[in-house]
């Protein structure tokens, strides 16, 4: 197990939802798993007027997000955990002078012996990232002569290529790239990391992982919820910025990348950048028209309950043209993937919550069992990111009896079968990695920019293109009707169910 040095975690935007919902529960898991360093404190910083006790109550003792976790813990454990939390009111603004914050940091460091190591977590709007970095640097809180300093930033990282570049440059004036950790919580998911292991720790998949054997790749990210309480944010963002530019392109990069020479963060990230740079950027209107679909959910009724359309959601412009559904077809211009189409879609208000990758293999080049009906039943490798995490291979088996009738059967692996291993929550894993200085699962500046470079022309076209259409889909269905057109000639999207093996595959029951 790697060493986690004594340290302090300073959370900017600590009174916001993310701290209570994700960060503190992740810290509590690390605490109960005894993975926090011996000397560790959390200093929340934001513009709310709170005492240490108020903060402890809000994010720990009275937090709804911890209730269940507390059920089987002793009061002493809970109190010990809460005692690690402190709070500093930043006053009116985040970009002021950090004299008081510094005093608090110095004092906590001295009393709790955190070794001068500090991890800053920016859970604020991205517009504040650069000014917070500057204020920290001005106060001498970014220098590494007395313990290391790291900066974790949340998404969205930029709004376009240009804004991402500006943001990168802005922050890099005060923190060096190796100190900056851009979080993408999808990279913290076990199953996303397992993409690397499936590919590079086995000899049975990688030889087939190319244009000679793969017909097309399909990725679905579906959520059954709508925009919930985030209409204001989402309406300015949309599905492409919210999910595709970051989470889904990260998954794409892991599927597309070449084998790295080793497992160091730089080697893995170098290959991911190369993968992202090899995505064919769509430039002309015809290509963009033919290969992108944008949709928005409209009101419907699910199980007798009336569901609002997107334009009726709080914080959303009633004439909004922001997409809640995005489906993109694209190609990867490199030796391995030439001419293999990738189909990626993401949406809110789908029938279920599911994220999966489907690798569709080509049918055998010479058909022996012509009447077997196997033609339409290609081999598939399904990598289920969530829920029912696992891997499923669909392959043909002979139906018992005369002749050679072929049916499709399932070969599966479920993460839940690994009963001895606790699957870490994404934030828990990522926080621990950053605490240990491991940036493998964090996005580097050039990765983020390469992803924006691919996404920018689509956004631009969707905003200004004359022939762009926004398709409505009733909340609770698999997107607009014409979404299958994108995948024409290949079949249809695999509309996955909640369970990985949505069809039982072929089996003979005695
Ligand atoms: C976030 C998006 O990054 O990811 C949300 O902003 C989305 O809109 C969420 O709901 C999905 O994450 P998960 O882990 O639930 O798939």
Short mmCIF file of C-alpha atoms and ligand atoms in Angstrom, two decimals:
data_model
loop_
_atom_site.label_atom_id
_atom_site.label_comp_id
_atom_site.label_asym_id
_atom_site.label_seq_id
_atom_site.Cartn_x
_atom_site.Cartn_y
_atom_site.Cartn_z
CA UNK A 1 0.00 0.00 0.00
CA UNK A 2 1.26 3.48 -0.89
CA UNK A 3 2.10 6.01 1.82
CA UNK A 4 -0.29 8.85 2.50
CA UNK A 5 1.65 11.66 4.11
CA UNK A 6 0.21 13.87 6.84
CA UNK A 7 -1.68 16.72 5.23
CA UNK A 8 -4.44 19.30 5.29
CA UNK A 9 -7.33 19.44 2.83
CA UNK A 10 -8.62 22.94 2.20
CA UNK A 11 -11.98 22.94 0.42
CA UNK A 12 -13.04 26.14 -1.33
CA UNK A 13 -16.80 26.25 -1.78
CA UNK A 14 -17.16 24.09 1.32
CA UNK A 15 -20.71 25.17 2.04
CA UNK A 16 -21.85 23.91 -1.37
CA UNK A 17 -23.60 20.66 -2.12
CA UNK A 18 -20.59 18.74 -3.47
CA UNK A 19 -18.74 18.89 -0.16
CA UNK A 20 -21.55 17.32 1.85
CA UNK A 21 -22.77 14.99 -0.93
CA UNK A 22 -19.51 13.60 -2.29
CA UNK A 23 -16.33 14.77 -0.58
CA UNK A 24 -17.17 14.22 3.08
CA UNK A 25 -18.75 10.76 2.55
CA UNK A 26 -15.64 9.80 0.53
CA UNK A 27 -13.44 11.02 3.39
CA UNK A 28 -15.55 9.10 5.87
CA UNK A 29 -15.04 5.90 3.87
CA UNK A 30 -11.29 6.52 3.88
CA UNK A 31 -11.46 7.20 7.62
CA UNK A 32 -13.27 3.94 8.39
CA UNK A 33 -10.93 2.03 6.09
CA UNK A 34 -8.03 3.60 8.06
CA UNK A 35 -6.65 5.16 4.90
CA UNK A 36 -6.41 8.72 6.14
CA UNK A 37 -2.98 9.74 7.37
CA UNK A 38 -2.43 9.96 11.10
CA UNK A 39 -2.42 13.73 11.08
CA UNK A 40 -5.14 15.02 8.84
CA UNK A 41 -7.51 17.99 8.97
CA UNK A 42 -10.09 19.47 6.64
CA UNK A 43 -10.46 23.23 6.48
CA UNK A 44 -13.65 24.33 4.76
CA UNK A 45 -13.54 27.79 3.25
CA UNK A 46 -16.39 29.69 1.67
CA UNK A 47 -18.49 32.82 1.97
CA UNK A 48 -21.00 31.53 4.52
CA UNK A 49 -20.73 32.71 8.05
CA UNK A 50 -20.19 29.51 10.05
CA UNK A 51 -18.20 28.37 13.04
CA UNK A 52 -16.20 25.14 13.13
CA UNK A 53 -19.10 23.56 15.00
CA UNK A 54 -21.69 24.74 12.49
CA UNK A 55 -19.58 23.29 9.70
CA UNK A 56 -19.15 19.96 11.49
CA UNK A 57 -22.89 19.76 12.05
CA UNK A 58 -23.67 20.65 8.45
CA UNK A 59 -21.32 18.32 6.62
CA UNK A 60 -20.81 15.56 9.20
CA UNK A 61 -22.98 15.23 12.27
CA UNK A 62 -26.33 16.22 10.77
CA UNK A 63 -25.62 15.34 7.18
CA UNK A 64 -28.24 13.23 5.41
CA UNK A 65 -25.49 11.88 3.19
CA UNK A 66 -23.81 10.19 6.15
CA UNK A 67 -26.83 8.91 8.08
CA UNK A 68 -26.69 5.42 6.66
CA UNK A 69 -22.91 5.18 6.99
CA UNK A 70 -23.16 6.17 10.67
CA UNK A 71 -25.60 3.38 11.49
CA UNK A 72 -22.93 0.82 12.24
CA UNK A 73 -20.30 3.16 13.66
CA UNK A 74 -19.68 4.04 17.29
CA UNK A 75 -20.30 7.60 18.52
CA UNK A 76 -16.59 7.85 19.27
CA UNK A 77 -15.70 7.12 15.63
CA UNK A 78 -18.19 9.72 14.44
CA UNK A 79 -16.88 12.33 16.90
CA UNK A 80 -13.27 11.58 16.02
CA UNK A 81 -14.09 12.06 12.36
CA UNK A 82 -16.03 15.29 12.97
CA UNK A 83 -13.14 16.65 15.05
CA UNK A 84 -11.01 16.77 11.90
CA UNK A 85 -13.20 19.49 10.38
CA UNK A 86 -12.63 23.24 10.67
CA UNK A 87 -14.07 26.25 8.91
CA UNK A 88 -12.83 29.63 7.74
CA UNK A 89 -15.22 32.33 6.52
CA UNK A 90 -13.73 34.02 3.46
CA UNK A 91 -15.97 37.05 3.85
CA UNK A 92 -17.48 38.68 0.80
CA UNK A 93 -15.44 37.18 -1.98
CA UNK A 94 -13.15 34.39 -3.01
CA UNK A 95 -10.67 36.58 -4.81
CA UNK A 96 -9.69 38.78 -1.91
CA UNK A 97 -6.65 38.72 0.23
CA UNK A 98 -5.96 35.45 2.05
CA UNK A 99 -4.22 36.82 5.17
CA UNK A 100 -6.77 35.35 7.60
CA UNK A 101 -6.91 32.07 5.73
CA UNK A 102 -3.14 31.86 5.92
CA UNK A 103 -3.17 32.46 9.67
CA UNK A 104 -5.67 29.63 10.08
CA UNK A 105 -3.68 27.28 7.84
CA UNK A 106 -0.44 28.01 9.69
CA UNK A 107 -2.10 27.48 13.06
CA UNK A 108 -3.81 24.22 12.07
CA UNK A 109 -0.62 22.96 10.53
CA UNK A 110 1.26 23.67 13.74
CA UNK A 111 -1.31 22.23 16.14
CA UNK A 112 -2.16 19.15 14.07
CA UNK A 113 1.30 18.57 12.63
CA UNK A 114 0.18 18.20 9.04
CA UNK A 115 3.71 18.63 7.72
CA UNK A 116 3.03 21.72 5.61
CA UNK A 117 1.39 19.52 2.96
CA UNK A 118 -1.78 21.05 1.60
CA UNK A 119 -4.29 19.92 -0.95
CA UNK A 120 -6.61 22.69 -2.16
CA UNK A 121 -9.91 21.49 -3.56
CA UNK A 122 -11.74 24.05 -5.67
CA UNK A 123 -15.42 23.25 -5.53
CA UNK A 124 -16.44 26.69 -6.77
CA UNK A 125 -17.59 27.99 -10.14
CA UNK A 126 -14.67 27.69 -12.60
CA UNK A 127 -14.69 31.47 -13.10
CA UNK A 128 -13.03 31.65 -9.68
CA UNK A 129 -10.26 29.10 -10.26
CA UNK A 130 -7.66 31.52 -11.50
CA UNK A 131 -8.33 34.16 -8.86
CA UNK A 132 -8.25 31.61 -6.04
CA UNK A 133 -4.94 30.26 -7.39
CA UNK A 134 -3.62 33.81 -7.55
CA UNK A 135 -4.75 34.71 -4.03
CA UNK A 136 -3.14 31.52 -2.71
CA UNK A 137 0.10 32.34 -4.49
CA UNK A 138 0.05 35.98 -3.30
CA UNK A 139 -0.34 34.76 0.27
CA UNK A 140 2.62 32.39 -0.17
CA UNK A 141 0.29 29.41 0.16
CA UNK A 142 1.39 27.72 -3.06
CA UNK A 143 5.13 27.49 -2.41
CA UNK A 144 6.51 24.05 -1.91
CA UNK A 145 9.54 24.83 0.24
CA UNK A 146 7.70 23.67 3.33
CA UNK A 147 5.61 20.67 2.29
CA UNK A 148 3.92 20.02 -1.05
CA UNK A 149 0.91 21.94 -2.37
CA UNK A 150 -1.63 20.45 -4.78
CA UNK A 151 -4.67 21.94 -6.43
CA UNK A 152 -7.72 19.85 -7.39
CA UNK A 153 -10.18 21.48 -9.75
CA UNK A 154 -13.69 20.29 -10.51
CA UNK A 155 -15.38 20.25 -13.88
CA UNK A 156 -16.50 22.00 -16.01
CA UNK A 157 -12.95 22.77 -17.08
CA UNK A 158 -13.68 25.46 -19.61
CA UNK A 159 -16.67 26.13 -21.79
CA UNK A 160 -14.84 25.77 -25.09
CA UNK A 161 -11.30 25.17 -26.31
CA UNK A 162 -10.43 28.83 -25.94
CA UNK A 163 -11.75 29.16 -22.40
CA UNK A 164 -10.05 25.90 -21.38
CA UNK A 165 -6.74 27.16 -22.75
CA UNK A 166 -7.17 30.45 -20.93
CA UNK A 167 -8.01 28.61 -17.73
CA UNK A 168 -5.00 26.31 -18.07
CA UNK A 169 -2.67 29.24 -18.68
CA UNK A 170 -4.27 31.23 -15.87
CA UNK A 171 -3.83 28.53 -13.23
CA UNK A 172 -0.39 27.52 -14.49
CA UNK A 173 0.89 31.00 -13.63
CA UNK A 174 0.54 30.08 -9.97
CA UNK A 175 0.74 26.28 -9.81
CA UNK A 176 2.91 24.02 -11.92
CA UNK A 177 1.17 21.43 -14.08
CA UNK A 178 2.33 18.56 -11.85
CA UNK A 179 0.59 20.27 -8.91
CA UNK A 180 -2.75 20.53 -10.75
CA UNK A 181 -5.29 17.70 -10.55
CA UNK A 182 -8.30 18.06 -12.88
CA UNK A 183 -10.93 15.75 -11.54
CA UNK A 184 -13.19 13.66 -13.77
CA UNK A 185 -15.15 11.40 -11.49
CA UNK A 186 -15.70 8.82 -14.24
CA UNK A 187 -11.99 8.00 -14.09
CA UNK A 188 -12.51 7.11 -10.43
CA UNK A 189 -15.00 4.40 -11.32
CA UNK A 190 -13.53 0.90 -10.99
CA UNK A 191 -15.12 -0.23 -14.21
CA UNK A 192 -13.61 2.64 -16.19
CA UNK A 193 -10.17 1.77 -14.88
CA UNK A 194 -10.90 -1.84 -15.68
CA UNK A 195 -10.98 -0.90 -19.36
CA UNK A 196 -7.21 -0.59 -19.15
CA UNK A 197 -6.87 -3.90 -17.36
CA UNK A 198 -9.24 -5.73 -19.71
CA UNK A 199 -7.22 -4.52 -22.66
CA UNK A 200 -3.68 -4.66 -21.40
CA UNK A 201 -3.60 -7.43 -18.80
CA UNK A 202 -5.11 -10.07 -21.09
CA UNK A 203 -3.89 -11.57 -24.28
CA UNK A 204 -7.32 -12.55 -25.58
CA UNK A 205 -8.82 -9.12 -26.28
CA UNK A 206 -5.98 -6.92 -27.46
CA UNK A 207 -5.12 -8.91 -30.63
CA UNK A 208 -8.73 -8.35 -31.74
CA UNK A 209 -8.87 -4.73 -30.63
CA UNK A 210 -8.58 -3.12 -34.05
CA UNK A 211 -10.25 -2.47 -37.40
CA UNK A 212 -9.66 -6.03 -38.59
CA UNK A 213 -12.05 -7.47 -36.03
CA UNK A 214 -14.12 -4.65 -34.64
CA UNK A 215 -17.07 -3.50 -36.69
CA UNK A 216 -18.13 -0.57 -34.57
CA UNK A 217 -18.06 0.74 -31.02
CA UNK A 218 -21.10 1.97 -29.18
CA UNK A 219 -21.20 3.89 -25.91
CA UNK A 220 -24.38 4.75 -24.07
CA UNK A 221 -24.69 6.97 -21.07
CA UNK A 222 -28.29 7.26 -19.98
CA UNK A 223 -29.80 8.86 -16.91
CA UNK A 224 -33.40 8.53 -15.88
CA UNK A 225 -33.36 11.80 -13.96
CA UNK A 226 -33.89 15.16 -15.58
CA UNK A 227 -31.83 18.23 -14.73
CA UNK A 228 -33.08 18.16 -11.12
CA UNK A 229 -32.19 21.38 -9.32
CA UNK A 230 -29.39 22.29 -11.69
CA UNK A 231 -31.46 23.85 -14.48
CA UNK A 232 -29.57 27.16 -14.29
CA UNK A 233 -26.18 25.52 -14.76
CA UNK A 234 -27.34 22.89 -17.22
CA UNK A 235 -29.11 25.29 -19.54
CA UNK A 236 -25.80 27.03 -20.21
CA UNK A 237 -24.01 23.75 -20.57
CA UNK A 238 -26.05 21.01 -22.25
CA UNK A 239 -25.32 17.31 -22.60
CA UNK A 240 -22.28 17.73 -24.83
CA UNK A 241 -20.41 19.91 -22.38
CA UNK A 242 -21.80 18.29 -19.26
CA UNK A 243 -21.06 14.64 -20.08
CA UNK A 244 -19.55 14.12 -23.51
CA UNK A 245 -16.55 16.47 -23.54
CA UNK A 246 -15.23 15.06 -20.28
CA UNK A 247 -16.57 11.74 -18.99
CA UNK A 248 -17.41 10.11 -22.30
CA UNK A 249 -14.34 11.26 -24.18
CA UNK A 250 -12.25 9.97 -21.29
CA UNK A 251 -13.86 6.57 -21.80
CA UNK A 252 -13.28 6.86 -25.56
CA UNK A 253 -9.61 7.64 -24.96
CA UNK A 254 -9.21 4.45 -22.91
CA UNK A 255 -10.79 2.38 -25.68
CA UNK A 256 -8.83 4.02 -28.47
CA UNK A 257 -5.38 4.43 -26.87
CA UNK A 258 -2.32 2.36 -27.74
CA UNK A 259 -0.70 0.25 -25.02
CA UNK A 260 1.40 2.51 -22.79
CA UNK A 261 4.97 1.44 -22.05
CA UNK A 262 4.19 1.21 -18.37
CA UNK A 263 1.62 2.21 -15.79
CA UNK A 264 3.10 5.56 -14.74
CA UNK A 265 0.73 8.54 -14.89
CA UNK A 266 2.71 10.23 -17.63
CA UNK A 267 2.92 7.17 -19.86
CA UNK A 268 -0.79 6.47 -19.58
CA UNK A 269 -1.74 10.11 -20.07
CA UNK A 270 0.59 10.48 -23.08
CA UNK A 271 -1.26 7.67 -24.83
CA UNK A 272 -4.65 9.12 -23.90
CA UNK A 273 -3.71 12.47 -25.41
CA UNK A 274 -2.56 10.77 -28.60
CA UNK A 275 -5.89 8.92 -28.73
CA UNK A 276 -7.90 12.12 -28.30
CA UNK A 277 -5.83 13.86 -30.93
CA UNK A 278 -6.60 11.11 -33.40
CA UNK A 279 -10.37 11.67 -33.28
CA UNK A 280 -11.37 13.04 -36.67
CA UNK A 281 -12.56 16.59 -36.14
CA UNK A 282 -15.78 17.26 -38.01
CA UNK A 283 -15.45 20.48 -39.91
CA UNK A 284 -17.98 20.91 -42.67
CA UNK A 285 -21.69 21.35 -42.17
CA UNK A 286 -22.67 18.22 -44.07
CA UNK A 287 -20.50 16.00 -41.89
CA UNK A 288 -21.82 17.70 -38.79
CA UNK A 289 -25.39 17.42 -40.01
CA UNK A 290 -25.04 13.74 -40.86
CA UNK A 291 -23.18 12.70 -37.73
CA UNK A 292 -24.69 14.58 -34.82
CA UNK A 293 -28.13 14.53 -33.26
CA UNK A 294 -29.36 16.81 -30.57
CA UNK A 295 -32.56 16.34 -28.64
CA UNK A 296 -34.48 17.69 -25.70
CA UNK A 297 -36.99 15.93 -23.47
CA UNK A 298 -40.57 17.00 -23.56
CA UNK A 299 -43.31 16.49 -20.98
CA UNK A 300 -44.76 13.03 -20.57
CA UNK A 301 -46.35 10.77 -18.04
CA UNK A 302 -44.44 7.91 -16.46
CA UNK A 303 -46.36 5.44 -14.30
CA UNK A 304 -49.16 7.93 -13.92
CA UNK A 305 -46.84 10.71 -12.83
CA UNK A 306 -46.61 13.85 -14.92
CA UNK A 307 -43.03 14.62 -15.86
CA UNK A 308 -42.04 18.15 -16.79
CA UNK A 309 -40.50 18.86 -20.14
CA UNK A 310 -37.01 20.35 -20.07
CA UNK A 311 -38.29 23.84 -20.91
CA UNK A 312 -40.56 23.72 -17.86
CA UNK A 313 -37.74 22.92 -15.44
CA UNK A 314 -36.65 25.50 -12.85
CA UNK A 315 -33.88 27.75 -14.07
CA UNK A 316 -34.35 26.77 -17.72
CA UNK A 317 -35.21 29.30 -20.42
CA UNK A 318 -38.73 28.45 -21.70
CA UNK A 319 -37.39 28.78 -25.26
CA UNK A 320 -34.17 26.94 -24.54
CA UNK A 321 -32.45 25.07 -27.36
CA UNK A 322 -29.99 23.39 -24.99
CA UNK A 323 -29.66 19.66 -25.67
CA UNK A 324 -30.46 17.05 -23.05
CA UNK A 325 -29.71 14.33 -25.59
CA UNK A 326 -26.61 14.15 -27.76
CA UNK A 327 -25.62 11.35 -30.13
CA UNK A 328 -22.42 11.61 -32.12
CA UNK A 329 -20.93 9.34 -34.77
CA UNK A 330 -17.24 9.78 -35.45
CA UNK A 331 -14.10 8.12 -36.73
CA UNK A 332 -10.61 7.78 -35.39
CA UNK A 333 -7.83 8.56 -37.82
CA UNK A 334 -5.07 6.18 -36.95
CA UNK A 335 -3.71 2.81 -38.02
CA UNK A 336 -5.69 0.79 -35.51
CA UNK A 337 -9.11 2.34 -35.99
CA UNK A 338 -9.35 3.54 -39.60
CA UNK A 339 -12.97 3.32 -40.85
CA UNK A 340 -14.40 1.94 -37.60
CA UNK A 341 -17.39 4.08 -36.62
CA UNK A 342 -17.84 5.10 -32.99
CA UNK A 343 -21.37 5.89 -31.81
CA UNK A 344 -21.63 7.72 -28.52
CA UNK A 345 -24.78 9.05 -26.90
CA UNK A 346 -25.65 10.64 -23.61
CA UNK A 347 -28.98 11.85 -22.30
CA UNK A 348 -31.20 12.76 -19.40
CA UNK A 349 -34.71 11.36 -18.87
CA UNK A 350 -34.06 7.99 -20.46
CA UNK A 351 -35.90 4.84 -19.37
CA UNK A 352 -33.11 3.83 -16.98
CA UNK A 353 -29.72 4.86 -15.60
CA UNK A 354 -26.96 2.99 -17.35
CA UNK A 355 -23.50 3.51 -18.82
CA UNK A 356 -21.93 0.88 -21.00
CA UNK A 357 -19.48 0.31 -23.82
CA UNK A 358 -20.31 -2.23 -26.50
CA UNK A 359 -17.59 -3.51 -28.78
CA UNK A 360 -19.29 -5.04 -31.80
CA UNK A 361 -17.08 -7.56 -33.55
CA UNK A 362 -17.30 -8.32 -37.25
CA UNK A 363 -19.12 -11.45 -38.32
CA UNK A 364 -16.73 -14.23 -39.39
CA UNK A 365 -15.44 -13.50 -42.90
CA UNK A 366 -16.45 -16.91 -44.18
CA UNK A 367 -19.89 -18.15 -43.18
CA UNK A 368 -20.09 -21.90 -42.75
CA UNK A 369 -23.38 -22.08 -40.92
CA UNK A 370 -25.38 -20.20 -43.48
CA UNK A 371 -28.81 -21.08 -42.18
CA UNK A 372 -27.93 -20.62 -38.59
CA UNK A 373 -29.28 -17.12 -38.27
CA UNK A 374 -25.94 -16.09 -36.75
CA UNK A 375 -25.43 -13.29 -39.26
CA UNK A 376 -27.24 -10.73 -37.20
CA UNK A 377 -25.83 -12.04 -33.99
CA UNK A 378 -22.34 -10.71 -34.01
CA UNK A 379 -19.99 -11.21 -31.08
CA UNK A 380 -20.21 -8.40 -28.62
CA UNK A 381 -18.10 -7.44 -25.67
CA UNK A 382 -20.17 -5.38 -23.29
CA UNK A 383 -18.37 -3.46 -20.61
CA UNK A 384 -20.87 -2.27 -18.09
CA UNK A 385 -19.68 0.85 -16.27
CA UNK A 386 -22.82 1.15 -14.11
CA UNK A 387 -25.04 -0.26 -12.63
CA UNK A 388 -24.64 -4.05 -12.36
CA UNK A 389 -20.94 -3.48 -13.11
CA UNK A 390 -19.31 -6.22 -15.10
CA UNK A 391 -18.34 -7.63 -18.46
CA UNK A 392 -20.37 -9.76 -20.83
CA UNK A 393 -19.25 -11.58 -23.95
CA UNK A 394 -21.93 -12.62 -26.38
CA UNK A 395 -20.95 -15.55 -28.54
CA UNK A 396 -22.55 -18.24 -30.67
CA UNK A 397 -23.24 -21.76 -29.40
CA UNK A 398 -24.76 -24.72 -31.14
CA UNK A 399 -28.36 -25.50 -30.35
CA UNK A 400 -28.47 -29.17 -29.31
CA UNK A 401 -29.97 -31.41 -31.92
CA UNK A 402 -29.59 -32.05 -35.61
CA UNK A 403 -28.00 -29.55 -37.95
CA UNK A 404 -26.11 -26.45 -36.96
CA UNK A 405 -28.51 -24.00 -35.56
CA UNK A 406 -26.59 -21.31 -33.71
CA UNK A 407 -27.81 -19.23 -30.81
CA UNK A 408 -26.15 -16.52 -28.82
CA UNK A 409 -24.99 -17.22 -25.27
CA UNK A 410 -23.55 -15.01 -22.54
CA UNK A 411 -20.24 -15.33 -20.75
CA UNK A 412 -20.25 -12.93 -17.87
CA UNK A 413 -18.32 -11.46 -14.98
CA UNK A 414 -19.91 -9.34 -12.27
CA UNK A 415 -17.97 -7.08 -9.95
CA UNK A 416 -20.44 -7.93 -7.22
CA UNK A 417 -19.06 -11.48 -7.25
CA UNK A 418 -15.79 -10.21 -5.78
CA UNK A 419 -17.25 -10.28 -2.32
CA UNK A 420 -13.98 -9.79 -0.52
CA UNK A 421 -13.12 -6.53 -2.22
CA UNK A 422 -14.93 -3.37 -1.37
CA UNK A 423 -15.39 -1.26 -4.50
CA UNK A 424 -14.26 2.25 -3.65
CA UNK A 425 -16.53 5.10 -4.54
CA UNK A 426 -15.12 7.29 -7.37
CA UNK A 427 -14.44 10.34 -5.19
CA UNK A 428 -12.89 8.20 -2.49
CA UNK A 429 -10.45 6.66 -4.94
CA UNK A 430 -9.61 9.96 -6.59
CA UNK A 431 -9.12 11.82 -3.32
CA UNK A 432 -6.82 9.12 -2.01
CA UNK A 433 -4.81 9.14 -5.25
CA UNK A 434 -4.35 12.91 -5.08
CA UNK A 435 -3.40 12.66 -1.41
CA UNK A 436 -0.69 10.26 -2.47
CA UNK A 437 0.38 12.38 -5.44
CA UNK A 438 -0.80 9.91 -8.07
CA UNK A 439 -2.24 11.81 -11.04
CA UNK A 440 -2.93 8.82 -13.31
CA UNK A 441 -6.69 9.22 -13.00
CA UNK A 442 -6.67 12.99 -13.37
CA UNK A 443 -6.87 14.82 -16.69
CA UNK A 444 -3.80 16.68 -17.88
CA UNK A 445 -4.04 20.12 -19.52
CA UNK A 446 -3.36 18.79 -23.03
CA UNK A 447 -5.95 16.02 -22.61
CA UNK A 448 -8.66 18.49 -21.71
CA UNK A 449 -7.71 20.74 -24.60
CA UNK A 450 -7.64 17.86 -27.10
CA UNK A 451 -11.16 16.90 -25.99
CA UNK A 452 -12.40 20.47 -26.48
CA UNK A 453 -10.78 20.61 -29.89
CA UNK A 454 -13.02 17.76 -30.98
CA UNK A 455 -16.16 19.12 -29.32
CA UNK A 456 -15.86 22.80 -30.27
CA UNK A 457 -16.93 22.50 -33.94
CA UNK A 458 -20.01 20.48 -32.92
CA UNK A 459 -21.02 23.11 -30.39
CA UNK A 460 -20.38 25.85 -32.88
CA UNK A 461 -22.46 24.10 -35.51
CA UNK A 462 -25.29 23.42 -33.07
CA UNK A 463 -25.29 27.05 -32.11
CA UNK A 464 -25.03 28.66 -35.51
CA UNK A 465 -25.70 26.04 -38.20
CA UNK A 466 -28.77 26.84 -40.33
CA UNK A 467 -29.95 23.28 -40.78
CA UNK A 468 -29.57 22.19 -37.15
CA UNK A 469 -32.65 20.54 -35.72
CA UNK A 470 -33.55 19.92 -32.15
CA UNK A 471 -35.60 16.76 -31.79
CA UNK A 472 -38.03 16.35 -28.96
CA UNK A 473 -38.39 13.04 -27.15
CA UNK A 474 -40.92 12.19 -24.50
CA UNK A 475 -39.31 11.93 -21.07
CA UNK A 476 -38.79 8.23 -20.40
CA UNK A 477 -38.07 6.96 -23.93
CA UNK A 478 -34.75 6.14 -25.62
CA UNK A 479 -34.33 9.55 -27.23
CA UNK A 480 -35.68 10.96 -30.49
CA UNK A 481 -37.07 8.52 -33.04
CA UNK A 482 -34.53 9.43 -35.68
CA UNK A 483 -31.61 8.58 -33.37
CA UNK A 484 -31.42 5.16 -35.00
CA UNK A 485 -30.79 6.83 -38.38
CA UNK A 486 -27.33 7.73 -37.17
CA UNK A 487 -26.50 4.10 -36.72
CA UNK A 488 -28.19 3.09 -40.00
CA UNK A 489 -26.74 0.13 -41.84
CA UNK A 490 -25.34 -1.11 -38.57
CA UNK A 491 -28.58 -1.89 -36.86
CA UNK A 492 -29.91 -0.04 -33.87
CA UNK A 493 -28.62 1.25 -30.61
CA UNK A 494 -28.50 -1.45 -27.99
CA UNK A 495 -30.98 -0.07 -25.50
CA UNK A 496 -29.67 -1.65 -22.33
CA UNK A 497 -31.71 -2.65 -19.35
CA UNK A 498 -30.80 -2.22 -15.73
CA UNK A 499 -29.14 -5.62 -15.67
CA UNK A 500 -26.03 -6.39 -17.63
CA UNK A 501 -27.42 -9.62 -19.10
CA UNK A 502 -30.66 -8.02 -20.18
CA UNK A 503 -31.42 -11.05 -22.26
CA UNK A 504 -30.55 -14.38 -20.68
CA UNK A 505 -28.49 -15.59 -23.63
CA UNK A 506 -28.97 -19.15 -24.78
CA UNK A 507 -29.33 -21.86 -22.22
CA UNK A 508 -30.84 -25.30 -22.04
CA UNK A 509 -32.95 -25.97 -19.00
CA UNK A 510 -33.27 -29.61 -18.06
C1 LIG B 1 -21.90 14.94 -13.71
C2 LIG B 1 -22.87 15.71 -14.54
O1 LIG B 1 -20.58 15.25 -14.06
O2 LIG B 1 -22.12 13.55 -13.89
C3 LIG B 1 -24.30 15.34 -14.19
O3 LIG B 1 -22.68 17.09 -14.34
C4 LIG B 1 -24.51 13.86 -14.28
O4 LIG B 1 -25.24 16.01 -15.02
C5 LIG B 1 -23.41 13.12 -13.51
O5 LIG B 1 -25.77 13.57 -13.71
C6 LIG B 1 -23.51 11.64 -13.76
O6 LIG B 1 -22.61 10.95 -12.94
P1 LIG B 1 -22.86 9.43 -12.54
O7 LIG B 1 -21.65 9.04 -11.79
O8 LIG B 1 -24.13 9.42 -11.72
O9 LIG B 1 -23.05 8.70 -13.82
#
